[in-house]
Coordinates of C-alpha atoms in Angstrom, one line a residue:
Chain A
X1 CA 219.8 -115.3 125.3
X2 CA 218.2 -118.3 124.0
X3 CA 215.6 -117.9 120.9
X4 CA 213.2 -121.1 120.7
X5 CA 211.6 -121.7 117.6
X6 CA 209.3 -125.0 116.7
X7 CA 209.2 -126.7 113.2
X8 CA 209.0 -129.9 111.5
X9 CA 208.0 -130.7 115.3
X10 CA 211.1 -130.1 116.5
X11 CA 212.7 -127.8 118.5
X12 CA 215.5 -125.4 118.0
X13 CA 217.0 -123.6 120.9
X14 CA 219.6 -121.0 119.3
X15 CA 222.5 -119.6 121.7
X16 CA 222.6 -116.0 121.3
X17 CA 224.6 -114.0 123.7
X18 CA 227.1 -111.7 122.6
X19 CA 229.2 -113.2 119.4
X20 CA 230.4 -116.2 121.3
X21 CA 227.6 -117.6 123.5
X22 CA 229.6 -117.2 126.2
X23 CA 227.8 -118.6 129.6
X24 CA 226.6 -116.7 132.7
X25 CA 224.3 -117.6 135.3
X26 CA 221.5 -115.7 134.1
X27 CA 221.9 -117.8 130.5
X28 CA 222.6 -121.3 132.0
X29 CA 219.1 -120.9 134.0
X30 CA 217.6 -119.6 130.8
X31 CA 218.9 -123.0 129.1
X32 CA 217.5 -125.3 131.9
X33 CA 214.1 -123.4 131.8
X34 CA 214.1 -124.1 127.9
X35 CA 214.5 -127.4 128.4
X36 CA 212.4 -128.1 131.0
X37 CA 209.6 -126.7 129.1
X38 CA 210.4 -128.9 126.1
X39 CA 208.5 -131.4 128.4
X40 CA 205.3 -130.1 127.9
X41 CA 205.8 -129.0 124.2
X42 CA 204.3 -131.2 121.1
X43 CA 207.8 -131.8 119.6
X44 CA 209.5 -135.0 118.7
X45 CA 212.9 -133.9 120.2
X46 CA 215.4 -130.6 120.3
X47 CA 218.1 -129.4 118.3
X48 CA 220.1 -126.9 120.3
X49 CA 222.5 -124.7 118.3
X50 CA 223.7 -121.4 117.2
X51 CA 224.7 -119.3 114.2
X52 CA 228.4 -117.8 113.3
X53 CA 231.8 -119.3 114.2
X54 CA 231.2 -120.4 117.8
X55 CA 228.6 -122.7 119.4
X56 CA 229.6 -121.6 122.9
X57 CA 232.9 -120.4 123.9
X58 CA 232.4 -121.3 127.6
X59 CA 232.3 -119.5 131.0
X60 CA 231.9 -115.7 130.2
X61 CA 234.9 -114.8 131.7
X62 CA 234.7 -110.9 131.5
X63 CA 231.2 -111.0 133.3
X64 CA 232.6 -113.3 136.1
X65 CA 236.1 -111.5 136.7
X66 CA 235.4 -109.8 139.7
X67 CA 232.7 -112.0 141.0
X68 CA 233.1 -112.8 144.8
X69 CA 233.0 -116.6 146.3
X70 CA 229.1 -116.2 146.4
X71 CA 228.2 -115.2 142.8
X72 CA 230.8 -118.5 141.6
X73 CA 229.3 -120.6 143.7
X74 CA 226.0 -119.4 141.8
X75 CA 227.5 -119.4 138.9
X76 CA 228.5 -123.6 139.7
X77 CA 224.5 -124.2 140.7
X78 CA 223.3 -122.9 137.6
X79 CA 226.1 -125.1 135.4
X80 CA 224.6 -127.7 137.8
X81 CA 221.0 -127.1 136.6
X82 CA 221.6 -126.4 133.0
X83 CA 223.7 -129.9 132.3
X84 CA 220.9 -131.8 134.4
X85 CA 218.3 -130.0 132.5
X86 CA 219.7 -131.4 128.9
X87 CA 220.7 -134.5 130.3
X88 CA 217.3 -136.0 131.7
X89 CA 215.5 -134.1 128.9
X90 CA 212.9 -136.7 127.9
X91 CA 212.7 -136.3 124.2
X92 CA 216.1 -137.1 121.8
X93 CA 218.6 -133.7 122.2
X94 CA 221.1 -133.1 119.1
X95 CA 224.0 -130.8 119.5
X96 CA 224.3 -128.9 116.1
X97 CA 227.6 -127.5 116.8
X98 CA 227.8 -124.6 113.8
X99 CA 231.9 -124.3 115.5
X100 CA 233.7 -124.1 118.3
X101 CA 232.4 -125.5 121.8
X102 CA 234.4 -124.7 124.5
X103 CA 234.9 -125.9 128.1
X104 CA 231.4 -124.9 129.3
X105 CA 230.0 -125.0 125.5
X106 CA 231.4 -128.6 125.4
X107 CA 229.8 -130.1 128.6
X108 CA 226.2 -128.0 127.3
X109 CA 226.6 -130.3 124.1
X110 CA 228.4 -133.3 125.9
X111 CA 224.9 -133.6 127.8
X112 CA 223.0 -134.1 125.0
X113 CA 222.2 -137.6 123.4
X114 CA 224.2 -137.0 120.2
X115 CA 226.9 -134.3 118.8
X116 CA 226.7 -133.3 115.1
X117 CA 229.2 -130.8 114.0
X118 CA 230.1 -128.8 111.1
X119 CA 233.0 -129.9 108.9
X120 CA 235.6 -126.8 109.0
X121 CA 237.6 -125.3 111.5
X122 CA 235.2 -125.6 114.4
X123 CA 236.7 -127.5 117.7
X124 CA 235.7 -129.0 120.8
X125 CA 237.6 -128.9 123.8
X126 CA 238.0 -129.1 127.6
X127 CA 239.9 -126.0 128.3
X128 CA 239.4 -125.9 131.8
X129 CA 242.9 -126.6 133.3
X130 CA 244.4 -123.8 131.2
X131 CA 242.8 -121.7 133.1
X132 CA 243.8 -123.9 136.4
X133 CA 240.5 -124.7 136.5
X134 CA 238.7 -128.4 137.7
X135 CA 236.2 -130.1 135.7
X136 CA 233.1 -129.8 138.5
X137 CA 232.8 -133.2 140.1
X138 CA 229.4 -133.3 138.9
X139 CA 229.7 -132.2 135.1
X140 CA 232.7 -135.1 135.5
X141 CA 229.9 -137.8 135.9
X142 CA 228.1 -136.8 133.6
X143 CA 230.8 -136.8 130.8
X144 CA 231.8 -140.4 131.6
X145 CA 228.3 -141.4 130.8
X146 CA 228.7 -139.6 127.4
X147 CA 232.7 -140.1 126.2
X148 CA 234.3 -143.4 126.0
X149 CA 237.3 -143.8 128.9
X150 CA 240.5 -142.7 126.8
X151 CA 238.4 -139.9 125.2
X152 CA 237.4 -138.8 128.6
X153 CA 240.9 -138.5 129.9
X154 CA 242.5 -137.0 126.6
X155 CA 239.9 -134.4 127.3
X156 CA 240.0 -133.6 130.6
X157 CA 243.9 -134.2 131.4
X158 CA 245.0 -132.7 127.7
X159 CA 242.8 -129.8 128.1
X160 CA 243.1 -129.2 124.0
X161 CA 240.8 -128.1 121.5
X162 CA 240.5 -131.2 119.2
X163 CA 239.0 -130.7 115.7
X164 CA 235.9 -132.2 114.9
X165 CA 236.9 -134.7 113.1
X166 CA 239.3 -136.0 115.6
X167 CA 236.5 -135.2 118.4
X168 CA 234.9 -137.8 116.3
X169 CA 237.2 -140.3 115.9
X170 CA 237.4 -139.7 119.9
X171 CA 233.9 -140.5 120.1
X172 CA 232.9 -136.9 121.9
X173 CA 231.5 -136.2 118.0
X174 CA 229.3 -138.3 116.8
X175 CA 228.7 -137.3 113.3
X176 CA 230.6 -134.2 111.1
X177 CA 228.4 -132.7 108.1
X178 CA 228.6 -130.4 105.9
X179 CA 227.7 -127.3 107.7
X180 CA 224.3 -126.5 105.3
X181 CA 223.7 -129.4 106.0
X182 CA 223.7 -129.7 109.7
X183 CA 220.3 -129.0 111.0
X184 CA 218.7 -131.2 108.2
X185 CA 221.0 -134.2 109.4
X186 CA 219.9 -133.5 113.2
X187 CA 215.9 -133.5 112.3
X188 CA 216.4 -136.9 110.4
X189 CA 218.8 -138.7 113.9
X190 CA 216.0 -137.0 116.1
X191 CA 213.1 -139.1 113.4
X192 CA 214.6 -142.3 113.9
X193 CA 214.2 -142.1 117.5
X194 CA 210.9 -141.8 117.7
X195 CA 209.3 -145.0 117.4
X196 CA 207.9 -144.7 120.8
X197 CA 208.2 -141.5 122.6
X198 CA 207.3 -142.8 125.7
X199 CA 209.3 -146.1 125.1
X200 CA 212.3 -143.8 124.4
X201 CA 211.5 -141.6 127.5
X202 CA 211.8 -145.1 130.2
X203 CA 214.8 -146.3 127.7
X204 CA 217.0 -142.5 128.4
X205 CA 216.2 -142.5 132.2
X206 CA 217.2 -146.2 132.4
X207 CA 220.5 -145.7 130.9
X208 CA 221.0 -142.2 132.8
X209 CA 220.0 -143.0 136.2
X210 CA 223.0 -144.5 137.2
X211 CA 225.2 -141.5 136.0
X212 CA 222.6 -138.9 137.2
X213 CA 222.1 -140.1 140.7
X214 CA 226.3 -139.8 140.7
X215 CA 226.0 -136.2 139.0
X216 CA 223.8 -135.4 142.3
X217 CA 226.1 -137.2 144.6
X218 CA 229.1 -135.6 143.2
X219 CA 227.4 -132.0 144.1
X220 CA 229.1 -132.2 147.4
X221 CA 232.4 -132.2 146.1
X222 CA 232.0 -129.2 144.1
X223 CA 232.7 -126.5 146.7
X224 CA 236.9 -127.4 144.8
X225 CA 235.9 -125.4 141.9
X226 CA 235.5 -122.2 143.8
X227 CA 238.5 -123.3 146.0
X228 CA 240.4 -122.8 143.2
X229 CA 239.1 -120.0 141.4
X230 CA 240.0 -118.3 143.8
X231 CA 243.3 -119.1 143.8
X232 CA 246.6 -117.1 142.7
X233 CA 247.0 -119.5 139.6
X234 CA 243.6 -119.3 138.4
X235 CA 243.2 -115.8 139.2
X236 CA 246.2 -115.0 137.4
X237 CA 245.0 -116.4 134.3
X238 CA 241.3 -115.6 134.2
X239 CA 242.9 -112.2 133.8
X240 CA 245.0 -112.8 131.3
X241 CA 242.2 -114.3 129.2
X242 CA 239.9 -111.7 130.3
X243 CA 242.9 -109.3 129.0
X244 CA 243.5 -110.9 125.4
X245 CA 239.5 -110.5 125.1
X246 CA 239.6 -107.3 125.5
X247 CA 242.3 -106.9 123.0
X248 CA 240.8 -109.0 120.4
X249 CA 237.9 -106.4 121.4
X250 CA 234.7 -106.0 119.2
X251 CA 233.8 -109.1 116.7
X252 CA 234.0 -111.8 118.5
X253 CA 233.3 -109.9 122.5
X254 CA 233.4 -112.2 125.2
X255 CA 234.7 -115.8 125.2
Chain B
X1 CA 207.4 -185.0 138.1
X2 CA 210.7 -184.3 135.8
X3 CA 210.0 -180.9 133.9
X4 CA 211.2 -180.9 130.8
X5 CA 214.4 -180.3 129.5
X6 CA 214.0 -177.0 127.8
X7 CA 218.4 -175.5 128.3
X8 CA 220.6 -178.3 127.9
X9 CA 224.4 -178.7 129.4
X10 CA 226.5 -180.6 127.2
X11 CA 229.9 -181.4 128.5
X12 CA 233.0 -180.8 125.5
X13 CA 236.7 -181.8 126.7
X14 CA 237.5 -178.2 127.7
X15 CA 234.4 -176.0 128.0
X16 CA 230.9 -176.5 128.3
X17 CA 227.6 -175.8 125.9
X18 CA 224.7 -174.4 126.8
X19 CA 221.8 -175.1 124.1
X20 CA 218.2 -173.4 124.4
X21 CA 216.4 -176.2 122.9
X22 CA 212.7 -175.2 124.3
X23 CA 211.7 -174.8 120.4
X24 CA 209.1 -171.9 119.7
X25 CA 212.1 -169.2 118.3
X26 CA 213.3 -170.3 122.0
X27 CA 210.9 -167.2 123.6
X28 CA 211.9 -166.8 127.6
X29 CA 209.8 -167.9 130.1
X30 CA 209.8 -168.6 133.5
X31 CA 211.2 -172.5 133.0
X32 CA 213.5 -171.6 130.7
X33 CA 214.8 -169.0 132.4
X34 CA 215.2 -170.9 135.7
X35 CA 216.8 -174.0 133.5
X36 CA 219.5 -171.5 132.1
X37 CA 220.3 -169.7 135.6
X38 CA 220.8 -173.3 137.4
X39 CA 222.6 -174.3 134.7
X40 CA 224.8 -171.1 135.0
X41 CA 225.3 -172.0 138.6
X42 CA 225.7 -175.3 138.6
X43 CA 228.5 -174.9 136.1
X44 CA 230.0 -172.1 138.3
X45 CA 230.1 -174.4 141.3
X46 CA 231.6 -177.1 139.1
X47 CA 234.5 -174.3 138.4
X48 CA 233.1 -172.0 135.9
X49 CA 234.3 -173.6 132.3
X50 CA 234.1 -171.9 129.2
X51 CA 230.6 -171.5 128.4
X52 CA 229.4 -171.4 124.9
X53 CA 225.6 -170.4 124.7
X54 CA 223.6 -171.8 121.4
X55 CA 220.6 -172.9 120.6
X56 CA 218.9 -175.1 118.3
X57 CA 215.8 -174.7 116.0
X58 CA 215.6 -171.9 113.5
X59 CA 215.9 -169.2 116.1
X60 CA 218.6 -168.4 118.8
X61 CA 215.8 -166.5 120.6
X62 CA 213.0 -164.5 119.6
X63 CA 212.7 -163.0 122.9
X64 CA 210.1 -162.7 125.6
X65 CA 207.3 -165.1 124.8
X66 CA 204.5 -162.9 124.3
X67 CA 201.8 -165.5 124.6
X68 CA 203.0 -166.3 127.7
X69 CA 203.2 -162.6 129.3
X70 CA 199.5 -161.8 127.3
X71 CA 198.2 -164.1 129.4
X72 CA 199.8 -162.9 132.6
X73 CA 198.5 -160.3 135.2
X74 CA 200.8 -157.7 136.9
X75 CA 202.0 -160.7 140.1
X76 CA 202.5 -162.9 136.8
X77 CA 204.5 -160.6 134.8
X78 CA 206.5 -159.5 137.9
X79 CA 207.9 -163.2 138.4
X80 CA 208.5 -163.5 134.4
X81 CA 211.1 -160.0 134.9
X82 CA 212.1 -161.1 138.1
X83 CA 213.5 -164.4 136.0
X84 CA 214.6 -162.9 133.0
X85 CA 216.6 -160.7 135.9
X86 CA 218.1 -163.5 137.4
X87 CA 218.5 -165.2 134.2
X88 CA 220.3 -162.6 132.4
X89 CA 222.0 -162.2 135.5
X90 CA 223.4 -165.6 135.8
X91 CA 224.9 -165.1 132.5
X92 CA 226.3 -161.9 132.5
X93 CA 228.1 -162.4 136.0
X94 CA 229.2 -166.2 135.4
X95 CA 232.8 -166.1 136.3
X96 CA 234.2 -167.7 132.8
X97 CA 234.1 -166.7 129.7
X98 CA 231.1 -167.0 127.9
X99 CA 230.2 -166.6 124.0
X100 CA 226.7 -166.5 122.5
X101 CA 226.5 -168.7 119.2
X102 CA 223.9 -167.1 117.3
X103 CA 223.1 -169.1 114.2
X104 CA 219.4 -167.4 114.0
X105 CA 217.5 -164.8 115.2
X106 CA 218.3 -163.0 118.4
X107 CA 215.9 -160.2 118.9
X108 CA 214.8 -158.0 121.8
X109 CA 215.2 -160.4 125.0
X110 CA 217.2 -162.7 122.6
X111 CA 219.5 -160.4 121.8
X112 CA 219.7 -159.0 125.5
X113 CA 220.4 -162.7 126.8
X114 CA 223.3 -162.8 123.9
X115 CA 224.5 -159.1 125.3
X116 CA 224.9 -161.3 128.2
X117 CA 227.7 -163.2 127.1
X118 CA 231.0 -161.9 127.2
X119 CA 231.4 -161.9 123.0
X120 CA 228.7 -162.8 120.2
X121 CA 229.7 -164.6 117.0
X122 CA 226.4 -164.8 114.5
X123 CA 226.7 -166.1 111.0
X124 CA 226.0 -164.0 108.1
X125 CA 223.4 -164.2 106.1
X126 CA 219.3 -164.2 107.0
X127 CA 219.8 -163.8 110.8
X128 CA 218.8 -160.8 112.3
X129 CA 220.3 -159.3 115.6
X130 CA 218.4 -156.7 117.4
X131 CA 216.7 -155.2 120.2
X132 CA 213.0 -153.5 119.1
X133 CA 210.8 -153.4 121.8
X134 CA 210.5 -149.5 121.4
X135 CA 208.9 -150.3 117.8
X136 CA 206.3 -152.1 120.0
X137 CA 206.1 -149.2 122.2
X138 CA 208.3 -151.1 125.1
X139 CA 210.9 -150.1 127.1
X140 CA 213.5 -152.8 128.9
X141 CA 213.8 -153.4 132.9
X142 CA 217.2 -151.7 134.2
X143 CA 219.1 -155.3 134.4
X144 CA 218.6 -155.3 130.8
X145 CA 219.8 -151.6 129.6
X146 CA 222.8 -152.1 132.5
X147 CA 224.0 -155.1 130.6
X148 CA 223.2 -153.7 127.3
X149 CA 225.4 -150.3 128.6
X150 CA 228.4 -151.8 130.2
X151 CA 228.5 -154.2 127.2
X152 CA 227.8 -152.5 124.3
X153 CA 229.5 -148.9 125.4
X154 CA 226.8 -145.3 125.5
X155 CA 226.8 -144.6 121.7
X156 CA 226.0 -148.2 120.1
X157 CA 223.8 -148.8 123.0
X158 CA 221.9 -145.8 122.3
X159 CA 221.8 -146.8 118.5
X160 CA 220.5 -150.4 119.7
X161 CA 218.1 -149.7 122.4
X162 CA 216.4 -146.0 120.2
X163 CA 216.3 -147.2 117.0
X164 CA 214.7 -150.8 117.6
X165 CA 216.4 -151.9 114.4
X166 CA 217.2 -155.6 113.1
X167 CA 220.1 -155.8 111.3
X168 CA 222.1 -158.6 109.5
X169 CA 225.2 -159.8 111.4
X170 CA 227.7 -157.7 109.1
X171 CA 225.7 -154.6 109.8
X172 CA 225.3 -155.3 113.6
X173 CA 228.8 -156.1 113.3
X174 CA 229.9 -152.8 112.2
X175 CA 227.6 -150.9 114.6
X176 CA 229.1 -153.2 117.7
X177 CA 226.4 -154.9 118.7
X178 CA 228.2 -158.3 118.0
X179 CA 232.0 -159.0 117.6
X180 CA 232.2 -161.5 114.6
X181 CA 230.5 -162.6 111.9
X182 CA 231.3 -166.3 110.5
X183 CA 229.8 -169.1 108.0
X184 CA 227.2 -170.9 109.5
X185 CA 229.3 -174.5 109.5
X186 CA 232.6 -172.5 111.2
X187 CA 230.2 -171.3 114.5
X188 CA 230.5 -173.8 117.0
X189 CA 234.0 -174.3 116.2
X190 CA 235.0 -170.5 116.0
X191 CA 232.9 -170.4 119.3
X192 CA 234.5 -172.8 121.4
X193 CA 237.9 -171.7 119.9
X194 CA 237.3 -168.8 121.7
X195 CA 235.7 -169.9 124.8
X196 CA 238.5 -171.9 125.6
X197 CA 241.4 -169.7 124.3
X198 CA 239.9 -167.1 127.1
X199 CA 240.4 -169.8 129.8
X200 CA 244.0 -171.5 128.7
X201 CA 245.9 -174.2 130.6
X202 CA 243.0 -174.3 133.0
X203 CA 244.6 -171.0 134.6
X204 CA 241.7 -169.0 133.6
X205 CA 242.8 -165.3 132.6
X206 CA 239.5 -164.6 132.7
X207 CA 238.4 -165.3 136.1
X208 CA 240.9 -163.0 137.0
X209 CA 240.2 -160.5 135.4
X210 CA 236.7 -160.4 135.0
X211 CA 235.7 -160.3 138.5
X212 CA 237.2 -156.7 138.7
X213 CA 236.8 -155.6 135.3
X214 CA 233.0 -156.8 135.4
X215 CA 232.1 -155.2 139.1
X216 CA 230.0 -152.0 138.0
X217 CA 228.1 -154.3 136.6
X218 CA 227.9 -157.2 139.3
X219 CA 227.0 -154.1 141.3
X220 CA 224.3 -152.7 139.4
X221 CA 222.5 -156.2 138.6
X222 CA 223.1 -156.8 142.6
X223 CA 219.3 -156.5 143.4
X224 CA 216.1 -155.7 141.7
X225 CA 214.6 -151.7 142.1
X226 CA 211.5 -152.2 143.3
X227 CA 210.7 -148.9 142.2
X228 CA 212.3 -149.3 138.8
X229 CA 210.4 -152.5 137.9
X230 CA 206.8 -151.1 139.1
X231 CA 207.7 -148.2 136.2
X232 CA 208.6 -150.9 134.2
X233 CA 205.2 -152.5 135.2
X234 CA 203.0 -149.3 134.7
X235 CA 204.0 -148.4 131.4
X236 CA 203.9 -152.3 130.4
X237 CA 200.4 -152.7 131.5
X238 CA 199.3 -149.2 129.5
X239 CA 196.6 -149.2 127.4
X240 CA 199.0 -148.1 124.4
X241 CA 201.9 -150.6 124.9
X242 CA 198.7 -153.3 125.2
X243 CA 198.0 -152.4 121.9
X244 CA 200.7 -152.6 120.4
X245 CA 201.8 -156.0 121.5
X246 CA 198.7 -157.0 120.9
X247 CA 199.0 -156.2 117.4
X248 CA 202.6 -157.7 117.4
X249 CA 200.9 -161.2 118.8
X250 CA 198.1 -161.1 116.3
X251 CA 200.6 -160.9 113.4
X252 CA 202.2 -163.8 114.5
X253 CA 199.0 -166.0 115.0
X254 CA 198.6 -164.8 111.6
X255 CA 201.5 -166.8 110.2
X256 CA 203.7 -164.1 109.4
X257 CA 206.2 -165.2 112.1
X258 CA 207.8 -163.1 114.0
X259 CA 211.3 -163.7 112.6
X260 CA 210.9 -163.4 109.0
X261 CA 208.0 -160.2 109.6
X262 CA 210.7 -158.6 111.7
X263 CA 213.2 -159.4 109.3
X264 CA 210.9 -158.2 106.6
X265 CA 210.5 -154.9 108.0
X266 CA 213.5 -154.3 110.0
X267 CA 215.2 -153.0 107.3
X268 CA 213.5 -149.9 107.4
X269 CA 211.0 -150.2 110.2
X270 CA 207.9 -148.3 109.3
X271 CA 207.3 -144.8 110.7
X272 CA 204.5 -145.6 113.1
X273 CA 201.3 -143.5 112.6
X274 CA 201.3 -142.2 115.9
X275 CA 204.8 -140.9 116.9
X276 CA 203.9 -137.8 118.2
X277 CA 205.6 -137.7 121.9
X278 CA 202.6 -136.4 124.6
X279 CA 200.4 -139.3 125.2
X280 CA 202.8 -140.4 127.6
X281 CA 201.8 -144.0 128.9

């Protein structure tokens, strides 16, 4: 589900699940082991991305539509671990986003240290409350250390997908490229960060304590999320997603 | 037994100026950071005027004073942070406005004292703005990336604090580092323009405002981490970062000078040999 791969000492963690990267359990603990291991890998930092139209289309809905109150709350513990996992990586962690990251897909790449996206007709978005969804309280900390207040709220009360180039004029994109040249543009930020790898290391748990000790503090507040996924609304409309899914069948699978 | 007058507090008919004047690119110390913290507090008692924060000689404030700290053991170098704390503190948390005039260098702990200020004006030209330490293998005490952070915003403070670059004041400008960039003669009047239009008709908007707008921060700079500043202390005191300032310190006694070699190289700071993360100090 996720395919490592080391060069120019860097590296790459591809998404590959299905056409979308959509997230389960199973993948968000794969994605926390990758990055814990990055620790004791000789790289300068990591580039996580993936190929086709979609980054990460989010929560894999089809898997998750008849999972009891149990398997969400599982489901919660492993978003838990995964955005903590990117987030106090030590080493510099580029989001390549090749296209579209989506609720879940956008918090994985909103925990990294910068966003590079493709120019085209990729998007980033919160998508969470279409689905009558909350933002976990926890993933909610961790986004206000990464957007700028009005981007944060645009986000997570609009619930759009924003192009890239708006995501950027936002400030939840950092940089858009040219999409060949993406991965070339996320070697060179990850270069010019290290100076000092263990300088850097002190530097990114300085400015992420504050916002991590609120992500674990916030963990109490979670049980909401399954509150409401359980609900009539939410229930109603994971259904209907999981329905047009099916529909839109083959190519793209789950989202 | 009068120490010597190393911050200065001149009174002007509606705000105050606060000049380093210590000479030696102005590098922080334990007296000069106790000077500019009573100073800050005296002038708070005194009902917190406008503050503008300059300095004279050919540097704002070339940071730490590495001579100083070489010469320091662990109990030393934990007073020196625990003052530069305090210091930066004082400044960050003074209930008027205050703007750093930079009309010369203000790197590393320069630059975070002038983060300190509510709003930097720096004249264009040879200056440089910039906080490096990580080219010298250095990371900064929490009270330091806090200010840097609430100041600043995530992105340009992660742009400041990784890179370690020195840039000119139109380019620091543009990252948001600083807010303006004037001629060197318009500074201290642009500066106290400012200072005093934050604090009109002696009904300070500011003080109003900025003891809610400025909490998170009064919070975090509350106390020092014990626990944080030992880290800080431990990788400090590491063979590698010994090194490396040692290097930095010879290149100085060297004449080079620490403001025009940083300037020299800032541009495009040198790919150290030894990048490669691992050796973890």
């Amino acid at each position: 589900m996720i395919r490592g791969e080391t060069r120019e000492e860097t590296r790459f963690l591809w998404l590959e699940h299905g056409g979308a990267n959509a997230l389960d359990g199973a993948s968000l603990r794969e994605i926390a082991r990758s990055f814990e291991a990055v620790a004791d890998e000789d790289v300068r930092g990591v580039i996580l991305t993936a190929e086709g139209k979609i980054f990460s289309a989010g929560l894999d809905l089809p898997a998750l539509v008849d999972a009891d109150r149990e398997a969400i709350e599982d489901l919660l513990d492993a978003l838990f671990v995964a955005l903590r996992a990117v987030f106090v990586c030590e080493r510099p962690v580029v989001a390549a986003l090749n296209g579209h990251a989506v609720a879940g897909g956008a918090l994985l790449a909103l925990a990294c240290d910068l966003r590079l996206a493709a120019s085209g007709p990729g998007r980033l978005g919160l998508t969470e409350a279409r689905l009558g969804l909350p933002i976990p309280a926890s993933s909610i900390e961790m986004l206000r250390y990464a957007l700028p207040r009005p981007a944060l709220e645009t986000l997570v009360y609009g619930a759009d997908m924003h192009a890239f180039d708006d995501a950027r004029r936002m400030g939840a994109v950092d940089e858009v490229v040219e999409p060949e040249a993406l991965l070339e543009r996320a070697v060179r930020r990850i270069e010019a960060w290290t100076a000092s790898p263990s300088a850097f290391a002190d530097i990114k748990r300085r400015l992420r304590a504050p916002s991590l000790r609120a992500m674990e503090e916030a963990r109490a507040h979670e049980s909401a999320f399954a509150d409401r996924w359980f609900e009539p609304l939410a229930q109603q409309r994971i259904r209907a997603a999981v329905e047009q899914l099916g529909r839109r069948g083959g190519a793209r699978g789950r989202s | 037994m009068s120490e010597p007058v190393l911050v200065r507090c001149e009174d002007h008919e509606h705000h105050a100026q606060v000049v380093l004047a210590r000479g030696r690119g102005n590098a922080l110390e334990p007296a000069v950071l106790g000077q500019l913290a009573a100073i800050f507090e005296d002038l708070r008692r005194r009902g917190a005027p406008p503050v503008v924060l300059a300095a004279e000689g050919r540097s704002f404030c070339t940071g730490l004073d590495l001579d100083h700290a070489a010469g320091l053991d662990r109990r030393g170098m934990r007073e020196l942070m625990r003052a530069f704390h305090v210091g930066l503190r004082a400044c960050a948390l003074y209930p008027g406005p205050v703007v750093a005039a930079l009309h010369g260098h203000a790197l590393a702990g320069g630059a975070l004292l002038a983060l300190a200020a509510d709003h930097r004006i720096m004249v264009r030209g040879r200056p440089r703005f910039g906080v490096h330490g990580i080219q010298l293998g250095v990371s900064y005490p929490q009270v330091a990336v806090e200010i840097v952070r609430h100041r600043v915003g995530r992105a340009a403070a992660e742009e400041l604090l990784y890179e370690g670059r020195l840039l000119h004041a139109e380019q620091a400008c543009e990252r948001g580092w600083i807010d303006e960039v004037v001629d060197a003669e318009e500074l201290l009047v642009r500066a106290g323009h400012w200072a005093v239009g934050r604090a009109s008709d002696g009904l300070s908007l500011h003080h109003l405002g900025a003891g809610s707008l400025d909490r998170p921060l009064s919070v975090a700079l509350a106390e020092i981490d014990a626990k944080e500043m030992e880290a800080w202390l431990d990788q400090w005191f590491s063979r590698s970062t010994r090194a490396r300032v040692g290097q930095a310190r010879e290149g100085l006694r060297n004449g080079v000078g620490a403001k025009t070699r940083d300037a020299d190289s800032a541009g495009s700071a040198p790919a150290p040999s030894h990048r490669r993360p691992g050796g973890r100090s």
